[in-house]
Amino acid sequence: MSLTLLFTVIVLALIFDYINGFHDAANSIATVVSTKVLSPTQAVIWAAFFNFVAFLIFKEHNVANTIAKAVDTSQINLVVILAGIVAAIFWSLLTWWFGIPSSSSHTLIGGFAGAAIAHGGITIVNFQVIGKIAAFIFLAPIIGMILAYTLTVIIIHICKYAIPSKAEWWFRKLQLVSSAAFSIGHGGNDAQKVMGIIGAALIASGSIQDFGQLPNWVPISCYLAIGLGTMSGGWKIIKTMGSRITKVTPLEGVAAETAGAFTLFFTGQMGIPVSTTHTITGSIIGVGATKRLSAVRWGVTTNLLWAWVLTIPVSGVLAAITYFIVSYIIK
């Protein structure tokens, strides 16, 4: 039974990773599609490739280690992890269906924590880790927004005497680089979250003793799954991210993606699992605000904020309910 349960958890975790890829595809390609630098098909292939390239760059697995420590792995079992993943899959698919760019990352963390609390009480959760993750729900988009705003202002100042057509040609080429960088950050951050969950499952099952013993097939399969998911697209969310928040030019696309990529690389090195959705949204708002505050469609942005705030608690409640149902079934 335990071996079957472990296999089920791993398969569902990789399915979630795949869903994460197509749910968050828009994060990497929304601006490059909006500015028509690449077609949607070209863009998802481009982003998927660089999602997997992240495997060659992010070797420390700091984010994965943080996820694995979100709860006391010695106090949980595979049913806890299973319930967390099922809840995360449900919420991710629901928000994808309605075109809401919620965070797959925080969905997974909320589900993991909610199921753990249902199993062993609130003391089983590492609130120092959860608190740091929760803080960056707000800090990541703010960092992205400030960086994007600053970078846009600097670029506009430097290029104010440039020939507009020539400048746009260069920025369309540079946007390929900036979107690739953001896709690497997306892969390096989000694939590691599933690595952390699979690592926790292997520890809970007794297959390994600690996260340092994580077998090589885990990161390879996680990066591959998220890359394949990205190739599947996510067109409803692309529309929200690429045009409904604010219209962007190639120059602004470069600024937003560069700011977002820097934020993801910075937080990844710190081992903080942030939301790529939150990060790129903040960056897009930052470039929009350089024109005028009214250029940002704050009604859309407010709806996104509500989705962000609700994701962790809703996922936690769903996971707790799932835990009790699964526990009852397998008794």
Coordinates of C-alpha atoms in Angstrom, one line a residue:
M1 CA 0.0 0.0 0.0
S2 CA 2.8 2.5 0.9
L3 CA 4.7 1.8 -2.3
T4 CA 1.5 2.3 -4.3
L5 CA 0.7 5.5 -2.4
L6 CA 4.2 6.8 -3.0
F7 CA 4.0 6.1 -6.7
T8 CA 0.6 7.9 -6.8
V9 CA 2.0 10.9 -5.0
I10 CA 4.9 11.2 -7.4
V11 CA 2.7 10.9 -10.5
L12 CA 0.3 13.5 -9.2
A13 CA 3.1 15.8 -8.3
L14 CA 4.5 15.6 -11.8
I15 CA 0.9 16.2 -13.2
F16 CA 0.7 19.3 -11.0
D17 CA 4.1 20.3 -12.4
Y18 CA 2.8 20.0 -15.9
I19 CA -0.4 22.0 -14.9
N20 CA 1.9 24.6 -13.4
G21 CA 3.6 24.9 -16.7
F22 CA 0.6 25.6 -18.8
H23 CA -1.1 27.6 -16.0
D24 CA 2.0 29.9 -15.7
A25 CA 3.0 29.8 -19.4
A26 CA 1.6 33.3 -19.8
N27 CA 4.0 34.6 -17.2
S28 CA 6.9 33.9 -19.5
I29 CA 5.3 34.8 -22.8
A30 CA 2.5 37.3 -22.3
T31 CA 4.5 40.4 -23.1
V32 CA 6.4 38.9 -26.0
V33 CA 3.1 37.7 -27.5
S34 CA 1.4 41.1 -26.8
T35 CA 4.1 43.0 -28.6
K36 CA 3.9 40.4 -31.5
V37 CA 7.7 39.7 -31.3
L38 CA 6.7 36.0 -31.4
S39 CA 3.5 34.2 -32.3
P40 CA 1.9 32.3 -29.4
T41 CA 3.1 28.9 -30.8
Q42 CA 6.7 30.2 -31.2
A43 CA 6.6 31.8 -27.7
V44 CA 5.5 28.7 -25.8
I45 CA 8.2 26.6 -27.5
W46 CA 10.8 29.3 -26.7
A47 CA 9.6 29.5 -23.1
A48 CA 9.5 25.7 -22.6
F49 CA 13.0 25.3 -23.9
F50 CA 14.4 27.8 -21.4
N51 CA 12.3 26.3 -18.6
F52 CA 14.3 23.1 -19.0
V53 CA 17.6 25.0 -19.5
A54 CA 17.1 26.2 -15.9
F55 CA 18.0 22.6 -14.9
L56 CA 21.6 23.3 -16.0
I57 CA 21.8 26.6 -14.1
F58 CA 20.0 26.1 -10.7
K59 CA 22.1 23.4 -9.1
E60 CA 21.7 24.2 -5.4
H61 CA 18.0 23.4 -5.2
N62 CA 17.5 26.1 -2.5
V63 CA 13.8 26.6 -3.2
A64 CA 13.1 22.9 -3.2
N65 CA 14.8 22.6 0.2
T66 CA 12.7 25.4 1.6
I67 CA 9.4 23.8 0.4
A68 CA 10.4 20.4 1.9
K69 CA 10.9 22.3 5.3
A70 CA 7.5 24.0 5.2
V71 CA 6.2 21.3 7.5
D72 CA 7.9 18.8 9.9
T73 CA 8.5 15.9 7.5
S74 CA 9.0 13.5 10.4
Q75 CA 5.4 14.2 11.6
I76 CA 3.6 13.7 8.3
N77 CA 2.7 10.7 6.1
L78 CA 2.0 10.2 2.4
V79 CA -1.7 10.9 2.8
V80 CA -0.9 14.4 3.9
I81 CA 1.2 15.0 0.8
L82 CA -1.4 13.4 -1.5
A83 CA -4.2 15.6 -0.1
G84 CA -2.1 18.7 -0.6
I85 CA -1.3 17.9 -4.2
V86 CA -4.9 17.0 -5.0
A87 CA -6.1 20.3 -3.6
A88 CA -3.4 22.2 -5.4
I89 CA -4.4 20.5 -8.7
F90 CA -8.0 21.4 -8.2
W91 CA -7.4 25.1 -7.4
S92 CA -4.9 25.5 -10.3
L93 CA -7.4 24.0 -12.8
L94 CA -10.2 26.1 -11.4
T95 CA -8.3 29.4 -11.7
W96 CA -7.0 28.4 -15.1
W97 CA -10.5 27.7 -16.3
F98 CA -11.6 31.2 -15.3
G99 CA -8.5 32.8 -16.7
I100 CA -7.3 34.0 -13.2
P101 CA -3.5 34.2 -13.0
S102 CA -3.2 32.9 -9.4
S103 CA -0.1 31.4 -8.0
S104 CA 0.4 27.7 -8.5
S105 CA 3.3 27.9 -6.1
H106 CA 1.2 29.3 -3.2
T107 CA -1.6 26.8 -4.1
L108 CA 0.9 24.0 -3.5
I109 CA 2.2 25.5 -0.3
G110 CA -1.3 26.2 1.0
G111 CA -2.4 22.6 0.2
F112 CA 0.7 21.1 1.8
A113 CA 0.2 23.2 5.0
G114 CA -3.5 22.6 5.2
A115 CA -3.3 18.9 5.0
A116 CA -0.5 18.8 7.5
I117 CA -2.5 20.8 10.0
A118 CA -5.5 18.4 9.5
H119 CA -3.2 15.5 10.2
G120 CA -1.1 16.7 13.2
G121 CA -2.3 20.1 14.3
I122 CA -1.0 23.6 13.8
T123 CA 2.4 22.9 15.5
I124 CA 3.4 20.6 12.6
V125 CA 3.8 23.7 10.3
N126 CA 7.1 25.6 10.2
F127 CA 5.6 29.1 10.4
Q128 CA 9.0 30.7 10.0
V129 CA 9.2 29.3 6.5
I130 CA 5.5 29.9 5.7
G131 CA 5.8 33.5 7.0
K132 CA 8.7 34.2 4.7
I133 CA 6.8 32.7 1.8
A134 CA 3.7 34.7 2.7
A135 CA 5.7 37.9 3.0
F136 CA 6.9 37.6 -0.6
I137 CA 3.4 37.4 -1.9
F138 CA 3.6 41.2 -1.5
L139 CA 7.3 41.8 -1.7
A140 CA 8.0 39.9 -5.0
P141 CA 5.5 42.0 -7.1
I142 CA 6.7 45.2 -5.4
I143 CA 10.3 44.4 -6.2
G144 CA 9.4 43.6 -9.8
M145 CA 7.3 46.8 -10.0
I146 CA 10.1 49.1 -8.7
L147 CA 12.8 47.5 -10.8
A148 CA 10.6 47.6 -14.0
Y149 CA 9.6 51.3 -13.3
T150 CA 13.2 52.3 -12.8
L151 CA 14.5 50.4 -15.7
T152 CA 11.9 51.8 -18.1
V153 CA 12.6 55.4 -17.0
I154 CA 16.4 54.8 -17.5
I155 CA 15.9 53.2 -21.0
I156 CA 13.5 56.0 -22.1
H157 CA 16.1 58.6 -21.0
I158 CA 18.9 56.8 -22.8
C159 CA 16.9 56.4 -26.0
K160 CA 15.2 59.7 -26.2
Y161 CA 17.3 60.8 -29.2
A162 CA 17.3 57.5 -31.0
I163 CA 15.5 56.9 -34.2
P164 CA 12.1 55.3 -33.1
S165 CA 12.0 52.6 -35.8
K166 CA 15.6 51.5 -35.2
A167 CA 15.1 51.5 -31.4
E168 CA 12.0 49.4 -31.7
W169 CA 13.9 46.9 -33.9
W170 CA 16.6 46.5 -31.2
F171 CA 14.0 46.1 -28.4
R172 CA 12.1 43.5 -30.3
K173 CA 15.4 41.5 -30.6
L174 CA 16.2 42.2 -26.9
Q175 CA 12.8 40.9 -25.9
L176 CA 13.8 37.5 -27.0
V177 CA 16.7 37.6 -24.5
S178 CA 14.6 39.0 -21.7
S179 CA 11.8 36.5 -22.1
A180 CA 14.3 33.7 -22.2
A181 CA 15.8 35.0 -18.9
F182 CA 12.4 35.1 -17.3
S183 CA 11.6 31.6 -18.5
I184 CA 14.8 30.3 -17.0
G185 CA 13.8 32.0 -13.7
H186 CA 10.3 30.5 -14.0
G187 CA 11.7 27.0 -14.5
G188 CA 14.3 27.3 -11.8
N189 CA 11.7 28.6 -9.2
D190 CA 8.6 26.6 -10.0
A191 CA 10.1 23.2 -10.9
Q192 CA 11.9 23.2 -7.6
K193 CA 8.7 23.5 -5.7
V194 CA 7.5 20.1 -7.0
M195 CA 11.0 18.7 -6.3
G196 CA 10.5 19.8 -2.7
I197 CA 7.2 18.0 -2.5
I198 CA 8.5 14.8 -4.0
G199 CA 11.5 15.0 -1.7
A200 CA 9.2 15.3 1.3
A201 CA 7.3 12.2 0.0
L202 CA 10.5 10.2 -0.3
I203 CA 11.5 11.2 3.2
A204 CA 8.1 10.4 4.7
S205 CA 8.1 7.0 3.0
G206 CA 11.6 6.2 4.3
S207 CA 13.1 6.0 0.8
I208 CA 15.7 8.7 1.7
Q209 CA 16.8 10.1 5.0
D210 CA 17.1 13.8 4.1
F211 CA 16.8 16.2 1.1
G212 CA 20.5 15.9 0.3
Q213 CA 19.9 12.3 -0.9
L214 CA 17.4 13.4 -3.5
P215 CA 17.9 11.1 -6.6
N216 CA 18.8 12.7 -9.9
W217 CA 15.6 11.6 -11.6
V218 CA 13.6 13.9 -9.5
P219 CA 15.0 17.3 -10.8
I220 CA 15.2 16.0 -14.4
S221 CA 11.5 14.8 -14.4
C222 CA 10.3 18.0 -12.7
Y223 CA 12.1 20.4 -15.2
L224 CA 10.8 18.2 -18.1
A225 CA 7.2 18.2 -16.8
I226 CA 7.1 22.0 -16.4
G227 CA 8.6 22.5 -19.8
L228 CA 6.0 20.2 -21.5
G229 CA 3.3 22.0 -19.6
T230 CA 4.5 25.4 -20.8
M231 CA 4.3 24.0 -24.4
S232 CA 0.6 23.3 -23.8
G233 CA 0.0 27.1 -23.4
G234 CA -2.5 28.9 -21.3
W235 CA -4.3 31.3 -23.6
K236 CA -6.9 32.7 -21.3
I237 CA -4.3 33.8 -18.8
I238 CA -2.1 35.2 -21.6
K239 CA -4.9 37.6 -22.5
T240 CA -5.1 38.9 -18.9
M241 CA -1.4 39.2 -18.4
G242 CA -0.5 40.5 -21.9
S243 CA -3.1 43.2 -22.5
R244 CA -5.8 43.6 -19.8
I245 CA -3.4 45.0 -17.1
T246 CA -1.8 47.5 -19.5
K247 CA -0.7 47.7 -23.1
V248 CA 3.1 47.2 -23.5
T249 CA 5.6 48.1 -26.2
P250 CA 8.8 46.0 -27.0
L251 CA 10.8 48.5 -24.8
E252 CA 8.4 48.0 -21.9
G253 CA 8.4 44.3 -22.5
V254 CA 12.1 44.1 -22.1
A255 CA 12.0 46.2 -18.9
A256 CA 9.2 44.0 -17.4
E257 CA 10.8 40.7 -18.2
T258 CA 14.3 41.8 -17.2
A259 CA 12.9 43.1 -13.8
G260 CA 11.0 39.9 -13.3
A261 CA 13.9 37.7 -14.2
F262 CA 16.2 39.6 -11.8
T263 CA 13.6 39.1 -9.0
L264 CA 13.3 35.4 -9.7
F265 CA 17.1 34.8 -9.8
F266 CA 17.6 36.9 -6.6
T267 CA 14.9 35.1 -4.6
G268 CA 15.9 31.7 -6.0
Q269 CA 19.4 32.2 -4.6
M270 CA 17.9 33.1 -1.3
G271 CA 15.8 29.9 -1.4
I272 CA 12.5 31.8 -1.3
P273 CA 9.8 30.2 -3.4
V274 CA 8.0 33.2 -4.9
S275 CA 5.2 33.4 -7.5
T276 CA 6.2 34.0 -11.0
T277 CA 2.7 35.2 -11.6
H278 CA 3.0 37.9 -8.9
T279 CA 6.4 38.9 -10.0
I280 CA 5.6 39.5 -13.7
T281 CA 2.3 41.2 -12.8
G282 CA 4.2 43.7 -10.6
S283 CA 6.7 44.3 -13.4
I284 CA 4.0 44.9 -16.0
I285 CA 2.3 47.4 -13.5
G286 CA 5.7 49.1 -13.1
V287 CA 6.1 49.7 -16.8
G288 CA 2.5 50.9 -17.1
A289 CA 2.9 53.3 -14.3
T290 CA 5.7 55.1 -16.1
K291 CA 3.2 56.5 -18.6
R292 CA 0.6 57.5 -16.0
L293 CA -1.1 55.7 -13.2
S294 CA -4.4 55.6 -15.2
A295 CA -2.6 53.4 -17.8
V296 CA -2.8 50.5 -15.4
R297 CA -6.2 48.9 -15.3
W298 CA -6.5 48.8 -11.5
G299 CA -9.9 47.0 -11.6
V300 CA -8.2 44.0 -13.1
T301 CA -5.2 44.3 -10.8
T302 CA -7.5 44.4 -7.7
N303 CA -9.2 41.2 -8.8
L304 CA -5.8 39.6 -9.2
L305 CA -4.8 40.7 -5.6
W306 CA -7.9 39.0 -4.2
A307 CA -7.0 35.8 -6.0
W308 CA -3.5 36.0 -4.5
V309 CA -4.6 36.6 -1.0
L310 CA -7.2 33.8 -1.1
T311 CA -5.0 31.2 -2.7
I312 CA -3.2 29.9 0.4
P313 CA -6.1 29.7 2.8
V314 CA -8.5 28.3 0.2
S315 CA -6.0 25.6 -0.9
G316 CA -5.4 24.8 2.8
V317 CA -9.1 24.3 3.5
L318 CA -9.5 22.1 0.3
A319 CA -6.5 20.1 1.3
A320 CA -7.8 19.5 4.9
I321 CA -11.1 18.3 3.5
T322 CA -9.3 16.0 1.0
Y323 CA -7.1 14.6 3.8
F324 CA -10.1 13.6 5.9
I325 CA -11.8 12.0 2.9
V326 CA -8.7 10.1 1.7
S327 CA -7.9 9.0 5.3
Y328 CA -11.5 7.6 5.6
I329 CA -11.3 5.8 2.3
I330 CA -8.0 4.0 2.9
K331 CA -8.8 2.9 6.5

